[in-house]
XYZ file of C-alpha atoms in Angstrom:
570
model
C -3.620 3.151 -78.083
C -4.906 -1.042 -77.743
C -2.590 -3.071 -76.588
C -1.978 -6.811 -78.039
C -3.946 -8.922 -76.178
C -1.825 -13.325 -77.196
C -4.197 -15.950 -78.237
C -2.188 -18.998 -78.548
C -4.588 -21.927 -81.173
C -3.786 -25.454 -80.403
C -4.405 -28.052 -82.845
C -6.730 -31.485 -82.133
C -7.749 -33.943 -83.857
C -10.011 -34.353 -87.162
C -9.212 -29.951 -88.160
C -10.697 -29.281 -84.661
C -8.695 -25.677 -82.961
C -8.907 -24.890 -79.503
C -8.786 -21.212 -79.155
C -7.384 -20.087 -75.788
C -8.611 -17.178 -74.862
C -7.741 -14.814 -71.057
C -10.927 -14.575 -69.698
C -9.475 -12.024 -67.624
C -8.882 -9.845 -70.674
C -11.913 -11.532 -72.823
C -13.759 -8.074 -74.291
C -11.248 -6.467 -74.499
C -9.672 -9.393 -76.982
C -13.006 -9.061 -78.338
C -13.582 -6.178 -79.984
C -9.881 -5.664 -80.760
C -10.765 -8.381 -83.369
C -13.943 -6.382 -84.073
C -16.327 -9.043 -82.732
C -17.401 -6.823 -81.207
C -18.291 -3.251 -82.087
C -17.302 -0.241 -80.032
C -21.034 0.542 -79.508
C -22.306 -2.510 -77.657
C -22.928 -0.453 -74.926
C -25.870 1.999 -76.921
C -29.096 -0.215 -76.399
C -28.165 -0.912 -72.386
C -30.611 1.632 -71.850
C -33.935 0.322 -74.705
C -32.759 -3.714 -73.125
C -33.525 -2.622 -69.746
C -36.547 -1.284 -70.354
C -38.126 -4.170 -72.183
C -37.101 -5.758 -68.480
C -39.042 -3.769 -66.725
C -41.658 -3.534 -68.836
C -41.764 -7.978 -69.246
C -41.216 -8.259 -65.047
C -45.165 -6.238 -64.582
C -46.208 -8.253 -67.575
C -45.554 -11.434 -66.227
C -46.224 -10.054 -63.089
C -42.301 -11.054 -61.979
C -38.907 -9.519 -59.533
C -37.638 -6.862 -60.587
C -34.003 -7.041 -60.039
C -30.816 -6.849 -62.517
C -31.177 -10.431 -64.690
C -28.496 -11.176 -67.503
C -28.951 -12.353 -70.957
C -29.260 -16.049 -69.497
C -31.055 -15.020 -66.629
C -33.649 -13.591 -69.696
C -33.323 -16.476 -71.709
C -34.014 -19.058 -67.924
C -37.266 -17.331 -68.347
C -38.086 -17.453 -71.320
C -38.055 -21.398 -71.489
C -39.731 -21.055 -68.178
C -43.164 -19.475 -70.852
C -42.500 -21.281 -73.969
C -42.436 -24.296 -72.554
C -46.114 -23.448 -70.138
C -49.184 -24.466 -71.728
C -49.930 -22.754 -74.675
C -46.460 -20.410 -74.391
C -45.452 -21.741 -77.680
C -48.503 -20.659 -79.374
C -47.591 -19.105 -82.872
C -49.650 -16.387 -84.693
C -49.980 -16.072 -87.931
C -47.429 -12.982 -88.776
C -44.562 -15.520 -86.312
C -45.400 -14.050 -83.267
C -45.935 -15.721 -80.026
C -49.490 -15.274 -78.908
C -48.696 -15.748 -75.493
C -47.984 -12.511 -74.317
C -45.990 -13.206 -71.580
C -43.642 -15.673 -73.642
C -43.692 -12.546 -76.475
C -42.524 -9.958 -74.186
C -38.995 -12.047 -72.764
C -38.341 -12.753 -76.473
C -37.941 -9.303 -77.639
C -35.930 -9.007 -74.374
C -33.569 -11.813 -75.802
C -34.153 -10.371 -79.239
C -32.697 -7.150 -78.393
C -29.696 -8.732 -75.984
C -28.721 -10.701 -79.612
C -28.816 -7.219 -81.418
C -25.073 -6.246 -82.272
C -23.943 -9.203 -79.897
C -24.639 -7.579 -77.168
C -24.925 -9.763 -74.472
C -21.459 -11.227 -75.185
C -20.196 -8.097 -73.861
C -22.634 -8.020 -70.752
C -20.961 -11.363 -70.534
C -17.135 -10.067 -70.716
C -17.633 -7.264 -68.793
C -19.486 -9.398 -65.817
C -17.204 -12.219 -66.127
C -13.717 -10.284 -66.725
C -15.522 -7.874 -63.337
C -15.515 -10.867 -61.158
C -12.477 -12.325 -61.602
C -10.292 -8.913 -62.127
C -11.987 -7.552 -58.460
C -15.086 -9.546 -57.331
C -12.871 -13.342 -56.632
C -9.407 -11.583 -54.690
C -10.632 -9.395 -53.195
C -12.750 -12.165 -51.257
C -9.449 -13.563 -51.518
C -7.525 -11.651 -49.333
C -11.229 -10.373 -47.256
C -10.197 -13.806 -46.156
C -6.585 -14.515 -45.757
C -6.745 -11.315 -43.819
C -9.917 -12.157 -41.816
C -7.675 -15.860 -40.579
C -4.798 -13.795 -40.282
C -5.923 -11.430 -37.704
C -7.285 -14.966 -35.643
C -4.249 -16.060 -35.680
C -2.851 -12.815 -34.548
C -5.771 -11.014 -31.363
C -6.061 -15.563 -30.761
C -1.397 -15.263 -29.741
C -2.095 -12.140 -27.470
C -1.511 -12.501 -24.066
C -4.484 -10.812 -22.131
C -5.051 -13.564 -19.805
C -1.754 -14.336 -18.724
C -1.100 -10.653 -18.345
C -4.515 -10.931 -16.130
C -3.822 -14.007 -14.436
C -0.634 -11.861 -14.312
C -1.816 -9.356 -12.355
C -4.635 -10.628 -10.899
C -1.571 -12.933 -9.181
C 0.144 -10.456 -8.225
C -2.604 -7.748 -6.881
C -3.454 -11.121 -4.670
C 0.337 -11.692 -3.281
C 0.128 -7.583 -2.179
C -2.529 -8.051 -0.217
C -1.352 -11.184 1.664
C 2.166 -9.506 1.607
C 0.021 -6.791 3.475
C -2.506 -8.976 5.140
C -5.403 -7.183 3.400
C -8.458 -8.765 1.356
C -8.534 -6.389 -1.663
C -12.654 -5.233 -1.110
C -12.285 -2.343 0.438
C -9.012 -1.056 0.730
C -8.321 2.336 2.483
C -10.441 1.205 5.341
C -7.970 -1.534 5.798
C -5.300 -0.361 5.012
C -6.366 2.214 7.606
C -7.857 0.198 10.198
C -3.916 -2.336 10.454
C -2.421 -0.992 12.801
C -4.831 -2.259 15.233
C -2.790 -5.055 14.632
C 0.705 -4.259 15.768
C -0.249 -4.520 19.379
C -0.748 -8.065 19.211
C 2.263 -8.866 17.621
C 4.021 -5.958 19.668
C 2.934 -8.338 22.899
C 3.944 -11.450 21.838
C 7.515 -10.607 20.295
C 7.459 -9.190 24.733
C 5.935 -12.295 25.768
C 9.445 -14.246 23.715
C 11.040 -12.492 25.134
C 10.801 -13.110 28.809
C 9.521 -16.747 28.261
C 12.780 -17.663 26.071
C 15.692 -17.971 28.243
C 18.510 -17.885 25.656
C 17.721 -13.904 24.946
C 17.446 -13.531 28.819
C 20.824 -15.829 29.314
C 22.314 -14.066 26.167
C 21.698 -10.728 27.707
C 23.517 -11.667 30.407
C 26.971 -13.256 28.360
C 26.526 -9.191 27.256
C 26.795 -7.515 30.483
C 29.301 -9.929 32.389
C 31.453 -9.277 29.016
C 30.718 -5.358 29.248
C 31.755 -5.927 33.026
C 34.971 -7.624 32.761
C 36.375 -5.604 29.879
C 35.498 -2.581 32.773
C 33.433 -0.699 29.884
C 32.638 2.488 31.314
C 28.761 3.917 30.905
C 27.500 5.944 30.701
C 26.164 8.926 34.083
C 21.450 8.352 33.145
C 23.051 4.474 32.249
C 23.346 1.923 35.306
C 22.949 -1.094 33.004
C 23.387 -2.170 29.704
C 20.431 -2.717 26.669
C 18.350 -0.773 29.661
C 15.045 -0.888 27.303
C 14.753 -4.300 26.711
C 15.679 -5.099 30.517
C 12.662 -3.119 31.152
C 10.511 -5.216 28.537
C 10.816 -7.949 29.748
C 10.356 -7.083 33.309
C 7.406 -5.303 32.704
C 5.748 -6.301 29.430
C 4.510 -3.645 26.952
C 2.732 -1.055 29.335
C 2.063 1.912 28.125
C 3.933 5.273 28.498
C 2.058 6.498 31.355
C 2.120 2.764 33.209
C 6.053 3.139 32.608
C 6.165 6.832 34.127
C 4.823 5.310 36.565
C 7.328 3.149 37.438
C 10.318 4.749 36.796
C 9.007 7.478 39.097
C 6.758 7.288 41.652
C 6.627 9.663 43.562
C 6.691 12.172 40.409
C 3.353 10.689 39.660
C 1.887 10.462 43.378
C 3.615 14.554 43.736
C 1.666 15.169 40.354
C -1.534 13.851 40.899
C -2.045 15.859 45.170
C -0.754 19.074 43.125
C -3.145 18.936 41.066
C -6.120 18.207 43.853
C -3.474 21.027 45.373
C -4.266 23.587 43.087
C -8.359 22.449 42.800
C -8.639 22.914 46.297
C -7.135 26.086 46.570
C -8.782 27.954 42.708
C -12.220 26.839 44.831
C -10.989 28.171 47.696
C -9.272 31.845 46.161
C -12.584 32.827 45.047
C -14.584 32.356 47.762
C -11.764 34.251 50.132
C -9.720 35.967 47.225
C -10.711 39.403 48.345
C -10.400 39.367 53.124
C -6.604 37.782 51.253
C -5.795 41.170 49.623
C -7.163 43.555 52.897
C -5.515 41.577 55.371
C -2.198 41.809 53.297
C -2.392 45.671 52.544
C -3.371 45.850 56.247
C 0.198 43.922 56.612
C 2.248 46.077 54.415
C 0.570 49.234 56.402
C 1.921 48.439 59.895
C 4.839 46.899 58.987
C 5.932 50.275 57.023
C 4.492 52.810 59.108
C 5.944 53.014 62.045
C 9.964 53.168 60.603
C 8.956 56.345 58.112
C 9.118 58.899 59.679
C 11.025 61.571 57.408
C 11.307 65.675 59.044
C 11.094 67.941 55.920
C 12.578 70.654 57.984
C 9.404 73.108 57.709
C 7.922 75.042 60.803
C 4.402 77.359 60.774
C 6.684 80.418 61.010
C 5.110 83.235 58.300
C 8.073 85.021 56.492
C 7.037 88.201 56.004
C 6.196 90.304 52.686
C 9.533 91.658 50.799
C 11.871 89.051 53.262
C 14.081 87.051 51.643
C 13.746 83.617 53.173
C 17.024 81.893 54.772
C 17.277 77.400 54.324
C 18.699 75.923 56.977
C 20.795 73.600 56.153
C 20.978 71.011 59.548
C 22.832 68.318 57.749
C 25.262 70.710 57.057
C 28.424 70.935 59.624
C 31.242 73.745 56.639
C 30.227 76.636 56.287
C 30.565 78.171 53.214
C 32.529 82.076 53.525
C 31.765 83.518 49.453
C 34.404 85.802 50.471
C 36.808 83.373 51.321
C 36.059 81.609 47.843
C 39.537 82.520 46.100
C 39.077 82.194 41.765
C 41.971 83.952 40.825
C 43.956 80.696 41.335
C 42.035 78.551 38.826
C 43.819 77.014 36.331
C 44.227 73.770 34.170
C 47.281 73.295 35.562
C 46.512 72.358 39.452
C 44.155 70.173 37.587
C 44.849 66.305 38.350
C 44.228 63.612 36.274
C 43.088 60.932 37.084
C 42.923 57.293 35.759
C 39.629 55.500 35.630
C 40.801 52.200 35.328
C 41.840 52.750 39.368
C 38.466 54.250 40.212
C 37.250 51.353 42.250
C 33.206 52.306 42.528
C 30.992 49.434 44.975
C 27.975 49.193 44.450
C 25.336 47.248 47.216
C 23.158 45.173 45.726
C 19.670 44.889 47.397
C 17.675 41.686 46.857
C 13.825 43.913 47.770
C 13.158 47.164 49.099
C 14.820 49.927 50.575
C 18.448 50.285 52.263
C 19.501 53.462 54.308
C 21.421 54.908 56.638
C 21.638 52.846 60.505
C 21.048 55.678 62.338
C 17.809 54.244 62.253
C 16.931 55.231 58.542
C 13.676 52.826 57.062
C 14.947 49.499 55.592
C 11.794 48.703 53.421
C 11.592 44.264 52.075
C 8.791 42.359 50.823
C 8.475 39.333 51.408
C 6.510 37.700 49.730
C 8.405 37.616 46.786
C 10.801 35.574 48.549
C 8.226 33.372 49.821
C 6.377 32.438 46.738
C 10.196 31.741 45.275
C 10.790 29.347 47.099
C 6.984 28.116 46.634
C 7.726 27.740 43.041
C 11.572 26.027 43.305
C 10.071 22.444 44.657
C 7.951 22.847 41.507
C 10.351 23.515 39.279
C 12.706 20.904 40.688
C 9.788 17.830 39.923
C 9.218 19.337 35.867
C 13.167 19.283 35.417
C 13.536 15.692 35.432
C 10.061 15.937 33.319
C 10.770 18.058 30.795
C 14.376 16.202 30.180
C 11.952 13.632 29.269
C 10.489 15.610 26.759
C 13.204 17.106 25.796
C 14.910 13.226 24.633
C 12.460 12.395 22.719
C 11.472 13.916 19.239
C 7.891 13.982 19.595
C 4.790 14.568 21.360
C 4.450 11.258 24.297
C 0.046 10.369 23.973
C 0.496 8.718 27.509
C -2.309 5.853 25.858
C 0.353 4.183 23.504
C 2.501 1.518 24.164
C 6.431 1.459 24.486
C 6.784 -0.494 21.665
C 4.001 1.609 19.862
C 6.185 5.148 20.449
C 8.894 5.710 17.585
C 11.069 6.583 19.935
C 11.181 3.545 22.379
C 11.416 1.119 19.285
C 13.099 3.069 17.686
C 16.101 2.441 21.058
C 14.565 -1.002 21.106
C 15.674 -2.955 18.122
C 18.930 -0.879 18.099
C 19.724 -2.609 21.606
C 18.356 -6.155 19.453
C 20.527 -5.171 16.991
C 23.193 -3.553 19.176
C 23.051 -7.766 21.258
C 23.083 -9.258 17.694
C 25.948 -7.593 16.408
C 28.281 -8.786 19.866
C 26.834 -12.196 18.950
C 27.745 -12.097 15.351
C 31.992 -10.911 17.381
C 32.009 -13.818 19.735
C 31.007 -15.966 17.477
C 33.250 -15.171 15.316
C 35.891 -14.972 17.414
C 34.555 -18.972 18.581
C 35.793 -20.293 15.649
C 38.972 -18.662 15.583
C 40.195 -19.322 18.287
C 43.443 -18.255 17.978
C 42.449 -14.475 17.379
C 45.114 -13.175 20.592
C 41.515 -10.586 21.159
C 38.984 -13.463 21.351
C 37.145 -13.718 24.159
C 39.188 -17.642 25.148
C 42.062 -14.656 26.968
C 39.099 -13.479 29.576
C 39.072 -15.675 31.798
C 35.722 -15.678 33.870
C 33.060 -18.954 34.288
C 30.464 -16.225 33.165
C 31.863 -16.459 29.972
C 32.619 -19.724 29.082
C 30.004 -20.414 26.375
C 30.857 -23.192 23.518
C 29.685 -21.831 20.020
C 26.401 -24.122 20.006
C 24.980 -22.059 22.632
C 26.431 -18.737 20.973
C 24.712 -19.542 18.011
C 21.529 -20.132 19.631
C 21.515 -17.159 21.246
C 21.105 -14.972 18.093
C 19.138 -17.645 16.645
C 17.213 -15.859 19.215
C 17.865 -12.854 19.250
C 17.585 -13.127 14.703
C 14.108 -14.476 14.891
C 12.740 -11.069 17.548
C 14.625 -8.889 14.865
C 12.575 -11.291 12.036
C 9.116 -10.203 13.500
C 10.100 -6.689 14.142
C 11.697 -5.784 10.752
C 10.058 -7.664 7.935
C 8.129 -5.827 4.944
C 4.953 -6.308 5.800
C 5.977 -4.126 9.880
C 7.356 -1.283 8.910
C 4.389 -0.710 5.763
C 1.983 -0.806 8.793
C 4.361 1.461 11.373
C 3.754 4.204 7.844
C 0.456 3.744 7.485
C 0.021 4.143 11.791
C 2.477 7.814 10.910
C 2.033 8.674 7.419
C -1.246 9.526 5.316
C 0.842 10.140 2.876
C 2.785 6.651 2.659
C -1.037 5.052 3.223
C -2.755 7.352 0.210
C 0.326 5.859 -1.787
C -0.296 1.857 -1.367
C -4.027 2.859 -2.040
C -2.493 4.395 -4.864
C -0.686 1.861 -6.435
C -3.181 -0.905 -5.395
C -5.662 1.316 -7.587
C -3.342 0.849 -9.607
C -2.809 -3.138 -9.953
C -7.030 -3.740 -10.027
C -6.784 -1.076 -13.163
C -4.971 -2.692 -14.869
C -6.446 -6.487 -14.105
C -10.109 -4.110 -15.519
C -7.830 -2.910 -19.055
C -7.160 -6.899 -19.362
C -10.574 -8.359 -18.455
C -10.961 -4.921 -20.965
C -8.905 -5.819 -23.382
C -10.510 -9.595 -23.058
C -13.259 -9.291 -24.027
C -12.369 -6.467 -27.301
C -10.773 -9.118 -28.537
C -13.561 -12.089 -28.525
C -15.735 -9.552 -30.137
C -13.137 -9.520 -32.031
C -13.021 -12.362 -32.960
C -17.058 -12.975 -33.194
C -17.160 -10.504 -36.356
C -14.061 -11.813 -37.850
C -15.451 -15.277 -37.906
C -19.026 -14.144 -39.208
C -16.983 -12.150 -41.672
C -15.275 -14.897 -42.880
C -17.881 -16.735 -43.093
C -20.130 -14.371 -45.088
C -16.247 -13.955 -46.928
C -16.579 -17.278 -47.825
C -20.397 -17.609 -48.466
C -19.840 -14.947 -51.452
C -16.879 -16.659 -53.315
C -18.297 -19.979 -53.533
C -21.594 -18.843 -54.758
C -19.243 -15.997 -57.972
C -17.136 -19.337 -57.921
C -20.051 -21.037 -58.811
C -21.911 -18.449 -61.477
C -17.955 -17.861 -62.873
C -18.084 -21.644 -63.715
C -21.722 -21.393 -65.021
C -20.878 -18.286 -67.168
C -17.703 -19.610 -68.766
C -18.964 -22.409 -70.040
C -21.706 -20.602 -71.740
C -19.662 -17.579 -73.217
C -17.475 -20.423 -74.827
C -20.276 -21.641 -75.636
C -21.808 -18.796 -77.150
C -18.752 -17.122 -78.939
C -18.322 -20.363 -81.032
C -21.690 -20.360 -82.646
C -21.708 -16.661 -82.833
C -18.065 -15.010 -84.034
C -16.899 -18.158 -84.578
C -18.474 -20.346 -86.459
C -18.838 -22.832 -83.595
C -14.525 -23.476 -83.461
C -13.651 -24.350 -79.698
C -13.008 -21.610 -77.120
C -10.824 -21.659 -74.018
C -11.604 -18.974 -71.818
C -8.330 -18.786 -68.907
C -9.044 -18.259 -66.129
C -5.796 -16.823 -64.032
C -7.135 -18.587 -60.896
C -8.576 -22.072 -59.705
C -12.733 -21.775 -59.381
C -12.921 -24.248 -57.067
């Protein structure tokens, strides 16, 4: 089944007709009208052999030559000196000219040159040029899209985020883990600065005095363990941020001296005991024997009289004062009725507890008491009394105490310090609120005392001083450093967060490099495609004009042929 291709014949003046033929279906149009035979490709193999032979004879590089290329080469040889000379039979005497002349004749047989040129033109119009156009359009679009991608903006944002996180934490970001681990060393200067600001700021001292007087006037009862309100705050103002050992020495100086004396005495006693342990053991044993031996006189009622064999020995019970007569015992009257039931609850046994030794009757019976245990217990009593406050102090904290750690570095005391500051802040906030509303029946103006008579401006000044100290101690950076000091897992989490930020920066950097390389490759492809399409457009224009002339002269009696192109070749 063949498809009919519409053509248009235009009449021009002077009896000239122009035949419009679609260029992308030119070969089909010619074969349908039998201008070109269906088997026009049968001579292709023979023509290729002739071209190869002509190239070998004329020493020309072998490549794909079409009819117009072969015609151009033939004209060059023909125009050369002696190239147009012919023999008696009409052949060219020049071998090169004759070989390329044979090629041209083979092309013109069965209009092979027209069929091949139509095929090349249709291929260029249907495939080569449209594909190059699509490649150029796609490259331009991809370049524009890549240039719009915010890789550089994202990298800048990630870099600024990383730098801000480093500045907030107080590190440079070169050695993340090492710098984070070294951050707790900055706490001691910070705490010392806070304590110095407490002692040098008169507003803080006045605020504490104001709070104390207010509690005194309102008759607030404090616990037995606390003599004054805000004890730790007052201690830090007076003594500074000292170590835990110095704090204990200040609070309990006698205990510290006693413990030092005990340590020295124990060392001396250990040395003396190692040398004199044997002598002390012998003396103790001899003393025990001398105390116990004179008082022990036990009569076993054993005589040296020998009992003859066969006679029953008689045992004399000296301690018994009642003589038992077995014959006078009446066993017949024994019955359950004669048994008197006694309630056990009415019996009150008397038990005498002896602390140590053996207690016997008063009739010059022996009494042994071990006095060494009493002496040891008496020696241990002052030690236990000295250890009781220490155990209470230790039980009051949830963490073990490091004696070289300062007060604010120790977490329980630091929390107590913050609690006292917050307590003072809440008190001052409420007082400022009450002073602004003087009509309150529960306000501070109801207290008629000079110690609580301050202005609202002074109260706000006290409050500002306390808030400044709280900001220094409770900001995000200080909380993070405290977490770093107390938790290794928090250090790992921080290192992971900074590592992820660095990975984001590296990822966007790599994407920028890849995008730049991609744009560079696309620009190269775009340039090559433009060069190719320019070359195809130029060749297609030449091929179009040659085909129009060949078809007009060979097939349509020199009628004008117009090959229509579906797009511009400019």
